[in-house]
Amino acid sequence: MIDLTTTYLGLHLKNPLVASSSPLTQKVETARQLEEAGVAAIVMPSLFEEQVIHESLKLDRDLTRGTDSFAEALTYLPDVGQYSIGPDAYVKSLQKVKSALKVPVFGSLNGVSTGAWIDYAQKIEQAGADALELNLYSMATDPDLTSAELEDQHITLVRHVKAHLQIPMAVKLSPFYTALPNFARQLVEAGADGLVLFNRFYQPDFDLEELEVVPNLVLSNSHDLRLPLRWIAILYGRVPGDFALTSGAHTGVDVIKSIMAGASVTTITSEFLQSGVKRLPEILDEITAWMTEHEYTSIAQMKGSMSQQAVAEPALFERANYMKVLSSY
Ligand SMILES: Cc1cc2nc3c(=O)[nH]c(=O)nc-3n(C[C@H](O)[C@H](O)[C@H](O)COP(=O)(O)O)c2cc1C
């Protein structure tokens, strides 16, 4: 008998496959399809800081009709588009998904500044979320901002959000921190129960005809797995807290690699968007077949077995890999 169960953020999960935030986890119908296909938990799409501010500015406008402050204030906020719904609709949508599903449902907040918008952490909890994912998606473009200042802002935010919560909280990160292990440890000390590595950065493109910068979403492939794989392997055993891998998991083998690096769960979006939710049971079968062939009996047995601390040549996670890989071409 193969035991696929795992523990993540203190929750006991039937297998390590989690559906990460995406349009698939937004609606009851598709969330149910994910559950029926065997997913162990789902993460709702994010409620964006900008969206909460938008709504409160609208309310402000209604209360102070006749002033220009609303239109002016909105010009400072990016257009959040169709995908992101308003905060109250978000909470209702979470309630609906939660009551339709048996597997754990995580809410997601996306923002970087402290402010009244983080009260929504509590509303998400009250709506029934089993955990919260806090997505720290930011670009450090200001030359006057030092890495220490930026990290302090993010750690302060994590501490504030955690102070509002009873449920566990994971922090979804970008790979662009100069000293990731130290920062990761500080996040855990500030209250993160888990770290989700790494946010996928959607690089904008240029439209040369219109001379415009255009958003451009490219789904991941299995090569994208290497970055989170390496960093989870480096952090596992050094930084307390659980790890979830996001970006680049498409197959059962990708999931096994992520567990062996030290992840408690592997989260997937692109594969389901590209090839359908039917991939979920196939990936579970791929995992079981691989484990049977290689005589593993549980996820726990594999977890962290290829982390930097566990492998025979730990230097291969560092500069030695760079030198070896160049000479291997
Ligand atoms: C269409 C789409 C919408 C997404 N929406 C969110 C979101 O609201 N919040 C979030 O944290 N991540 C969001 N993501 C990122 C995914 O949750 C995931 O981290 C990313 O796609 C990398 O995983 P993958 O390689 O399995 O696709 C979105 C991704 C896609 C493709």
Coordinates of C-alpha atoms and ligand atoms in Angstrom, one line a residue:
M1 CA 0.0 0.0 0.0
I2 CA 1.3 3.4 -1.0
D3 CA 0.7 6.2 1.5
L4 CA 0.3 9.5 -0.4
T5 CA -0.8 11.5 2.6
T6 CA 1.1 14.6 3.7
T7 CA 0.9 17.4 6.2
Y8 CA 0.9 21.0 5.2
L9 CA 0.3 24.0 7.5
G10 CA -0.9 21.6 10.2
L11 CA -3.5 20.2 7.9
H12 CA -3.6 16.5 7.1
L13 CA -4.0 16.1 3.3
K14 CA -4.8 13.0 1.3
N15 CA -2.1 13.6 -1.2
P16 CA 0.5 16.3 -2.1
L17 CA -1.4 17.9 -5.0
V18 CA -2.9 21.3 -4.4
A19 CA -4.6 23.5 -7.1
S20 CA -2.9 26.9 -6.8
S21 CA -4.8 30.2 -7.3
S22 CA -6.2 30.4 -10.8
P23 CA -9.6 30.9 -12.6
L24 CA -10.1 27.1 -12.0
T25 CA -10.4 27.6 -8.2
Q26 CA -12.6 30.7 -8.4
K27 CA -16.0 29.0 -9.2
V28 CA -17.8 26.2 -7.5
E29 CA -18.2 24.2 -10.7
T30 CA -14.5 24.0 -11.6
A31 CA -13.4 23.7 -8.0
R32 CA -15.7 20.7 -7.7
Q33 CA -14.2 19.2 -10.8
L34 CA -10.8 19.6 -9.2
E35 CA -12.1 17.9 -6.0
E36 CA -13.7 15.0 -8.0
A37 CA -10.4 14.5 -9.9
G38 CA -8.6 14.0 -6.6
V39 CA -7.0 17.3 -5.5
A40 CA -6.1 17.5 -1.8
A41 CA -6.7 21.2 -1.3
I42 CA -7.4 24.3 -3.4
V43 CA -6.2 27.9 -3.2
M44 CA -8.7 30.6 -4.2
P45 CA -7.6 33.3 -6.6
S46 CA -6.2 36.3 -4.7
L47 CA -8.0 39.3 -3.3
F48 CA -5.8 42.1 -4.4
E49 CA -4.8 45.1 -2.2
E50 CA -5.7 47.4 -5.2
Q51 CA -9.1 45.9 -5.4
V52 CA -9.9 46.5 -1.7
I53 CA -8.6 50.1 -2.0
H54 CA -10.7 50.6 -5.2
E55 CA -13.8 49.6 -3.3
S56 CA -13.1 51.7 -0.3
L57 CA -12.5 54.7 -2.6
K58 CA -15.8 54.1 -4.3
L59 CA -17.5 54.1 -1.0
D60 CA -15.7 57.3 -0.1
R61 CA -17.0 58.8 -3.3
D62 CA -20.5 57.8 -2.5
L63 CA -20.2 59.4 0.9
T64 CA -18.5 62.6 -0.4
R65 CA -20.4 63.2 -3.7
G66 CA -19.4 66.2 -5.7
T67 CA -15.6 66.1 -5.0
D68 CA -13.0 65.1 -7.6
S69 CA -10.9 63.1 -5.2
F70 CA -12.2 59.7 -6.4
A71 CA -11.2 60.1 -10.0
E72 CA -7.9 61.5 -9.0
A73 CA -7.2 58.7 -6.5
L74 CA -8.1 56.0 -9.0
T75 CA -5.4 57.2 -11.5
Y76 CA -2.8 56.0 -9.0
L77 CA -4.2 52.5 -9.0
P78 CA -3.6 49.9 -11.7
D79 CA -6.6 48.6 -13.5
V80 CA -7.3 45.2 -11.8
G81 CA -9.4 43.9 -14.8
Q82 CA -12.1 41.3 -14.9
Y83 CA -10.4 38.5 -13.1
S84 CA -10.2 40.1 -9.7
I85 CA -13.5 40.6 -7.9
G86 CA -14.4 43.1 -5.2
P87 CA -13.7 42.2 -1.6
D88 CA -17.3 41.5 -0.6
A89 CA -17.9 39.4 -3.7
Y90 CA -14.6 37.6 -2.9
V91 CA -15.7 36.6 0.6
K92 CA -19.1 35.4 -0.7
S93 CA -17.4 33.4 -3.4
L94 CA -15.1 31.8 -0.9
Q95 CA -18.1 30.9 1.3
K96 CA -19.7 29.2 -1.7
V97 CA -16.7 27.2 -2.7
K98 CA -16.0 26.2 0.9
S99 CA -19.5 25.0 1.5
A100 CA -19.5 23.0 -1.8
L101 CA -16.2 21.2 -1.2
K102 CA -14.9 18.7 1.4
V103 CA -11.2 19.3 0.8
P104 CA -9.5 22.3 2.5
V105 CA -10.0 25.7 0.8
F106 CA -7.4 28.4 1.2
G107 CA -8.0 32.1 0.7
S108 CA -5.4 34.3 -0.9
L109 CA -4.5 37.9 -0.2
N110 CA -2.2 39.7 -2.6
G111 CA -0.4 42.9 -1.6
V112 CA 2.6 44.4 0.0
S113 CA 1.7 47.3 2.1
T114 CA 0.2 47.3 5.6
G115 CA -3.2 49.1 5.7
A116 CA -6.9 48.6 6.3
W117 CA -7.1 46.1 3.4
I118 CA -5.4 43.4 5.6
D119 CA -8.6 43.3 7.7
Y120 CA -9.8 41.1 4.9
A121 CA -7.5 38.3 6.3
Q122 CA -10.0 38.1 9.1
K123 CA -13.0 38.2 6.8
I124 CA -11.5 35.4 4.7
E125 CA -11.0 33.4 7.9
Q126 CA -14.6 34.1 9.0
A127 CA -15.8 33.0 5.5
G128 CA -14.5 29.5 6.4
A129 CA -11.0 29.4 4.8
D130 CA -8.9 26.6 6.2
A131 CA -5.7 28.7 5.7
L132 CA -4.6 31.9 4.1
E133 CA -1.9 32.4 1.4
L134 CA -0.4 35.8 1.5
N135 CA 1.2 36.7 -1.9
L136 CA 4.0 39.2 -1.6
Y137 CA 4.1 40.2 -5.3
S138 CA 6.2 43.4 -5.7
M139 CA 8.8 44.8 -8.0
A140 CA 11.7 46.7 -6.3
T141 CA 12.1 49.5 -8.9
D142 CA 12.9 52.4 -6.7
P143 CA 16.7 53.1 -6.5
D144 CA 16.3 54.7 -3.1
L145 CA 14.8 51.6 -1.5
T146 CA 17.3 49.2 0.0
S147 CA 16.9 45.5 0.2
A148 CA 16.8 45.7 4.0
E149 CA 14.0 48.3 3.9
L150 CA 12.0 46.2 1.4
E151 CA 12.4 43.1 3.5
D152 CA 11.4 44.9 6.6
Q153 CA 8.2 46.1 4.9
H154 CA 7.3 42.6 3.9
I155 CA 8.1 41.1 7.3
T156 CA 6.0 43.8 9.0
L157 CA 3.1 42.9 6.7
V158 CA 3.4 39.2 7.5
R159 CA 3.4 40.0 11.2
H160 CA 0.3 42.2 10.9
V161 CA -1.7 39.8 8.9
K162 CA -0.8 36.9 11.2
A163 CA -1.9 38.9 14.2
H164 CA -5.4 39.0 12.6
L165 CA -5.6 35.2 12.2
Q166 CA -6.3 32.0 14.0
I167 CA -5.9 29.8 10.8
P168 CA -2.5 28.9 9.4
M169 CA -0.8 31.2 6.9
A170 CA 1.6 30.6 4.1
V171 CA 3.6 33.3 2.3
K172 CA 4.0 33.1 -1.5
L173 CA 7.3 34.6 -2.5
S174 CA 9.2 35.8 -5.5
P175 CA 12.7 34.5 -6.1
F176 CA 14.2 38.0 -6.2
Y177 CA 15.4 38.5 -2.6
T178 CA 19.2 39.0 -2.2
A179 CA 19.6 36.7 0.8
L180 CA 16.7 34.4 0.6
P181 CA 17.5 32.0 3.4
N182 CA 17.8 34.8 6.0
F183 CA 14.6 36.5 4.7
A184 CA 12.8 33.2 4.7
R185 CA 13.7 32.5 8.3
Q186 CA 12.6 36.0 9.3
L187 CA 9.2 35.4 7.6
V188 CA 8.7 32.2 9.6
E189 CA 9.7 34.0 12.8
A190 CA 7.1 36.7 11.9
G191 CA 4.4 34.1 11.8
A192 CA 4.5 32.3 8.4
D193 CA 3.6 28.7 8.9
G194 CA 4.7 27.9 5.3
L195 CA 6.5 29.3 2.3
V196 CA 5.2 28.9 -1.3
L197 CA 8.1 29.1 -3.7
F198 CA 8.0 30.8 -6.2
N199 CA 5.5 33.3 -7.7
R200 CA 5.6 33.2 -11.4
F201 CA 6.6 36.6 -12.8
Y202 CA 4.8 37.4 -16.0
Q203 CA 7.2 39.6 -17.9
P204 CA 5.5 42.3 -20.0
D205 CA 6.2 42.5 -23.7
F206 CA 6.6 45.5 -26.0
D207 CA 4.1 46.1 -28.8
L208 CA 6.3 48.0 -31.3
E209 CA 3.4 49.1 -33.5
E210 CA 1.5 50.8 -30.7
L211 CA 4.6 51.5 -28.7
E212 CA 2.9 50.0 -25.7
V213 CA 4.0 47.8 -22.9
V214 CA 1.6 44.8 -22.9
P215 CA 0.9 42.2 -20.3
N216 CA 1.6 38.7 -21.6
L217 CA 0.8 35.5 -19.7
V218 CA 2.9 32.5 -20.6
L219 CA 2.1 29.3 -18.9
S220 CA 5.0 27.3 -17.3
N221 CA 6.7 24.2 -18.5
S222 CA 8.7 21.5 -16.5
H223 CA 12.0 23.5 -17.0
D224 CA 10.6 26.2 -14.7
L225 CA 10.6 23.7 -11.9
R226 CA 14.3 24.0 -11.4
L227 CA 14.3 27.3 -9.7
P228 CA 11.8 26.5 -6.9
L229 CA 13.3 22.9 -6.7
R230 CA 16.8 24.2 -6.0
W231 CA 15.7 26.7 -3.4
I232 CA 13.4 24.4 -1.5
A233 CA 16.2 21.9 -1.4
I234 CA 18.5 24.6 0.0
L235 CA 16.0 25.8 2.6
Y236 CA 14.6 22.5 3.8
G237 CA 16.0 21.6 7.2
R238 CA 17.6 25.1 7.6
V239 CA 14.4 27.2 7.8
P240 CA 11.5 25.9 9.9
G241 CA 8.1 25.8 8.4
D242 CA 6.5 23.9 5.5
F243 CA 7.3 24.4 1.9
A244 CA 4.9 24.3 -1.1
L245 CA 6.3 24.3 -4.6
T246 CA 4.7 26.5 -7.3
S247 CA 5.9 27.0 -10.9
G248 CA 6.7 24.3 -13.3
A249 CA 5.1 21.1 -11.9
H250 CA 3.5 19.2 -14.8
T251 CA 4.1 15.5 -14.2
G252 CA 4.2 12.9 -11.5
V253 CA 8.0 13.0 -11.7
D254 CA 8.0 16.8 -11.2
V255 CA 5.9 16.3 -8.0
I256 CA 8.2 13.6 -6.7
K257 CA 11.2 15.9 -7.4
S258 CA 9.5 18.6 -5.4
I259 CA 8.8 16.3 -2.5
M260 CA 12.3 15.0 -2.5
A261 CA 13.6 18.6 -2.4
G262 CA 11.6 19.1 0.8
A263 CA 8.1 20.4 -0.3
S264 CA 5.1 19.2 1.7
V265 CA 2.8 19.8 -1.3
T266 CA 3.2 20.6 -5.0
T267 CA 0.8 23.2 -6.4
I268 CA -0.3 23.1 -10.0
T269 CA -2.1 25.5 -12.4
S270 CA -0.6 25.6 -15.9
E271 CA -0.9 21.9 -16.4
F272 CA -4.6 21.9 -15.6
L273 CA -5.2 25.0 -17.8
Q274 CA -3.3 23.5 -20.7
S275 CA -4.4 19.8 -20.6
G276 CA -7.5 19.8 -18.3
V277 CA -8.3 18.7 -14.9
K278 CA -8.2 15.1 -16.2
R279 CA -4.4 15.3 -15.7
L280 CA -4.9 15.2 -11.9
P281 CA -5.7 11.5 -11.6
E282 CA -3.1 10.8 -14.2
I283 CA -0.5 12.6 -12.2
L284 CA -1.5 10.7 -9.1
D285 CA -1.1 7.5 -11.0
E286 CA 2.3 8.6 -12.3
I287 CA 3.4 9.2 -8.7
T288 CA 2.1 5.9 -7.5
A289 CA 3.7 4.0 -10.4
W290 CA 7.1 5.7 -9.9
M291 CA 7.0 5.0 -6.1
T292 CA 6.0 1.3 -6.7
E293 CA 8.8 0.8 -9.2
H294 CA 11.4 2.5 -6.9
E295 CA 10.1 0.8 -3.7
Y296 CA 9.0 3.8 -1.8
T297 CA 5.9 3.4 0.3
S298 CA 5.1 6.9 1.5
I299 CA 5.4 10.6 0.7
A300 CA 6.9 11.1 4.2
Q301 CA 9.7 8.7 3.3
M302 CA 10.7 10.7 0.3
K303 CA 10.3 14.2 1.7
G304 CA 13.6 16.1 1.8
S305 CA 15.6 13.0 0.7
M306 CA 17.3 15.1 -2.0
S307 CA 17.6 18.4 0.0
Q308 CA 21.0 20.0 0.2
Q309 CA 21.5 18.6 3.7
A310 CA 20.7 15.0 2.5
V311 CA 22.6 14.6 -0.7
A312 CA 26.2 13.3 -1.1
E313 CA 27.3 16.4 -3.0
P314 CA 25.7 19.5 -1.4
A315 CA 28.0 21.8 -3.4
L316 CA 26.0 20.9 -6.5
F317 CA 23.3 23.3 -5.3
E318 CA 25.8 26.2 -5.3
R319 CA 28.7 27.4 -7.4
A320 CA 29.9 23.9 -8.2
N321 CA 26.8 23.3 -10.2
Y322 CA 27.5 26.4 -12.3
M323 CA 31.0 25.3 -13.1
K324 CA 30.0 21.7 -13.8
V325 CA 27.1 22.6 -16.0
L326 CA 29.3 24.9 -18.2
S327 CA 31.9 22.2 -18.7
S328 CA 29.2 19.6 -19.4
Y329 CA 27.9 21.3 -22.5
Ligands
LIG1 C1 -4.6 32.6 -15.2 C2 -3.8 32.6 -13.9 C3 -4.3 33.3 -12.8 C4 -3.6 33.3 -11.6 N1 -4.1 34.0 -10.5 C5 -3.3 34.0 -9.4 C6 -3.8 34.7 -8.2 O1 -4.9 35.3 -8.2 N2 -3.0 34.7 -7.1 C7 -1.8 34.0 -7.1 O2 -1.2 34.0 -6.0 N3 -1.4 33.3 -8.1 C8 -2.1 33.3 -9.3 N4 -1.6 32.6 -10.4 C9 -0.3 31.9 -10.3 C10 -0.5 30.4 -10.0 O3 -1.2 30.3 -8.7 C11 0.8 29.7 -9.9 O4 1.6 30.1 -8.9 C12 1.6 29.8 -11.2 O5 0.8 29.6 -12.4 C13 2.8 28.9 -11.3 O6 2.4 27.5 -11.2 P1 2.2 26.6 -12.5 O7 3.6 26.5 -13.1 O8 1.7 25.3 -12.0 O9 1.3 27.3 -13.4 C14 -2.3 32.6 -11.6 C15 -1.9 31.9 -12.7 C16 -2.6 31.9 -13.9 C17 -2.0 31.2 -15.0

